[in-house]
Coordinates of C-alpha atoms in Angstrom, one line a residue:
Q215 CA 5.7 5.2 9.1
V216 CA 3.8 2.0 8.0
R217 CA 6.1 -0.9 7.5
L218 CA 5.2 -4.4 6.4
V219 CA 7.8 -7.1 6.2
E220 CA 6.9 -10.5 4.7
S221 CA 8.8 -13.7 5.2
G222 CA 8.5 -17.4 4.9
G223 CA 8.5 -17.9 1.1
G224 CA 10.5 -20.4 -0.8
L225 CA 10.5 -23.3 -3.1
V226 CA 8.0 -26.1 -2.4
Q227 CA 6.7 -29.1 -4.3
P228 CA 3.1 -29.4 -5.4
G229 CA 1.0 -30.6 -2.5
G230 CA 3.3 -29.1 0.1
S231 CA 2.8 -26.4 2.7
L232 CA 4.3 -23.1 3.6
R233 CA 3.6 -20.6 6.3
L234 CA 4.1 -16.9 5.5
S235 CA 4.4 -14.3 8.1
C236 CA 4.1 -10.5 8.0
Q237 CA 5.5 -8.2 10.7
A238 CA 3.7 -4.9 10.8
S239 CA 4.8 -1.7 12.5
G240 CA 4.1 2.1 12.4
F241 CA 0.3 1.9 12.8
N242 CA -2.3 0.7 15.1
F243 CA -2.3 -3.0 14.0
R244 CA -4.9 -4.0 16.5
T245 CA -7.6 -1.8 14.9
S246 CA -6.6 -2.6 11.3
T247 CA -8.2 -5.1 8.9
M248 CA -5.3 -7.0 7.3
T249 CA -5.1 -8.8 3.9
W250 CA -2.8 -11.0 1.9
Y251 CA -2.3 -10.3 -1.8
R252 CA -0.3 -12.1 -4.4
Q253 CA 1.1 -11.3 -7.8
A254 CA 2.0 -14.0 -10.3
P255 CA 4.3 -13.2 -13.2
G256 CA 2.5 -11.2 -15.9
T257 CA -0.6 -10.7 -13.9
E258 CA -2.1 -8.0 -11.6
R259 CA -1.8 -8.1 -7.9
E260 CA -4.9 -9.9 -6.4
I261 CA -6.3 -10.1 -3.0
I262 CA -6.5 -13.6 -1.7
A263 CA -7.4 -13.4 2.0
L264 CA -8.7 -10.9 4.6
I265 CA -9.0 -10.9 8.3
S266 CA -10.9 -8.6 10.5
E267 CA -9.3 -6.5 13.4
T268 CA -10.2 -9.1 16.0
G269 CA -9.7 -12.1 13.8
D270 CA -13.3 -13.1 14.1
F271 CA -14.0 -12.7 10.4
T272 CA -12.0 -14.1 7.5
N273 CA -12.6 -14.3 3.8
Y274 CA -10.8 -15.9 0.9
V275 CA -10.8 -15.8 -2.9
N276 CA -12.3 -19.0 -4.3
S277 CA -9.0 -20.3 -5.7
V278 CA -7.5 -20.6 -2.2
K279 CA -10.6 -21.3 -0.1
G280 CA -10.2 -24.5 1.9
R281 CA -6.4 -24.6 1.4
F282 CA -5.1 -21.3 2.9
I283 CA -5.7 -20.0 6.4
I284 CA -5.1 -16.4 7.5
S285 CA -4.5 -15.6 11.1
R286 CA -3.2 -12.8 13.2
D287 CA -1.6 -12.1 16.6
N288 CA -2.5 -8.6 17.8
D289 CA 0.1 -8.8 20.6
K290 CA 2.9 -9.5 18.2
N291 CA 1.6 -7.3 15.3
T292 CA 1.8 -10.2 12.9
V293 CA -0.5 -11.7 10.3
D294 CA 0.2 -15.2 8.9
L295 CA -0.9 -17.2 5.9
Q296 CA -0.8 -20.9 6.2
M297 CA -0.8 -22.4 2.8
N298 CA -1.6 -26.1 2.3
S299 CA -2.0 -28.3 -0.7
L300 CA 0.0 -25.9 -2.8
K301 CA -0.4 -25.9 -6.6
S302 CA 1.9 -24.6 -9.4
E303 CA -0.6 -21.8 -9.9
D304 CA 0.1 -20.5 -6.4
T305 CA 3.5 -19.5 -7.6
A306 CA 3.7 -15.7 -7.0
V307 CA 5.1 -13.0 -4.8
Y308 CA 2.9 -12.7 -1.7
Y309 CA 2.3 -9.4 0.1
C310 CA 0.5 -8.4 3.3
Y311 CA -1.4 -5.2 3.2
A312 CA -3.3 -2.9 5.5
P313 CA -6.2 -1.4 3.4
A314 CA -6.5 1.6 5.7
F315 CA -3.1 2.7 4.7
S316 CA -3.3 2.8 0.9
G317 CA -0.1 2.4 -1.1
N318 CA 2.1 1.0 1.7
W319 CA 3.4 -2.2 0.4
G320 CA 6.3 -4.4 1.7
Q321 CA 8.8 -6.1 -0.5
G322 CA 6.8 -9.3 -0.6
T323 CA 8.0 -12.9 -0.3
Q324 CA 8.4 -15.2 -3.3
V325 CA 6.6 -18.6 -3.3
I326 CA 7.5 -21.1 -6.0
V327 CA 5.6 -24.3 -6.3
S328 CA 7.4 -26.7 -8.6
A329 CA 8.5 -30.3 -8.8

């Protein structure tokens, strides 16, 4: 059974940093592309970052490029999202997701960027 558990969210001031983590289980993490999505209030869930199976390839939506860094540890089955220079528009619930296992979402972790 695919399980994704996100953690690390919280309240942070604009310009601050947070590091999100996702613990994956129930599938072959080492051979799975992993992604981070977010959903702001009143909007649809959007993909913001992707990392290949080995971590050699990453890609980001323009709005977070240069500020967020996705990484993974295939020995620990974790995928992290380092978020720097946070803005109020980054406020959202953040989810990790394995595209190969459609529909399996975790509970997400809330990030609030506010002074």
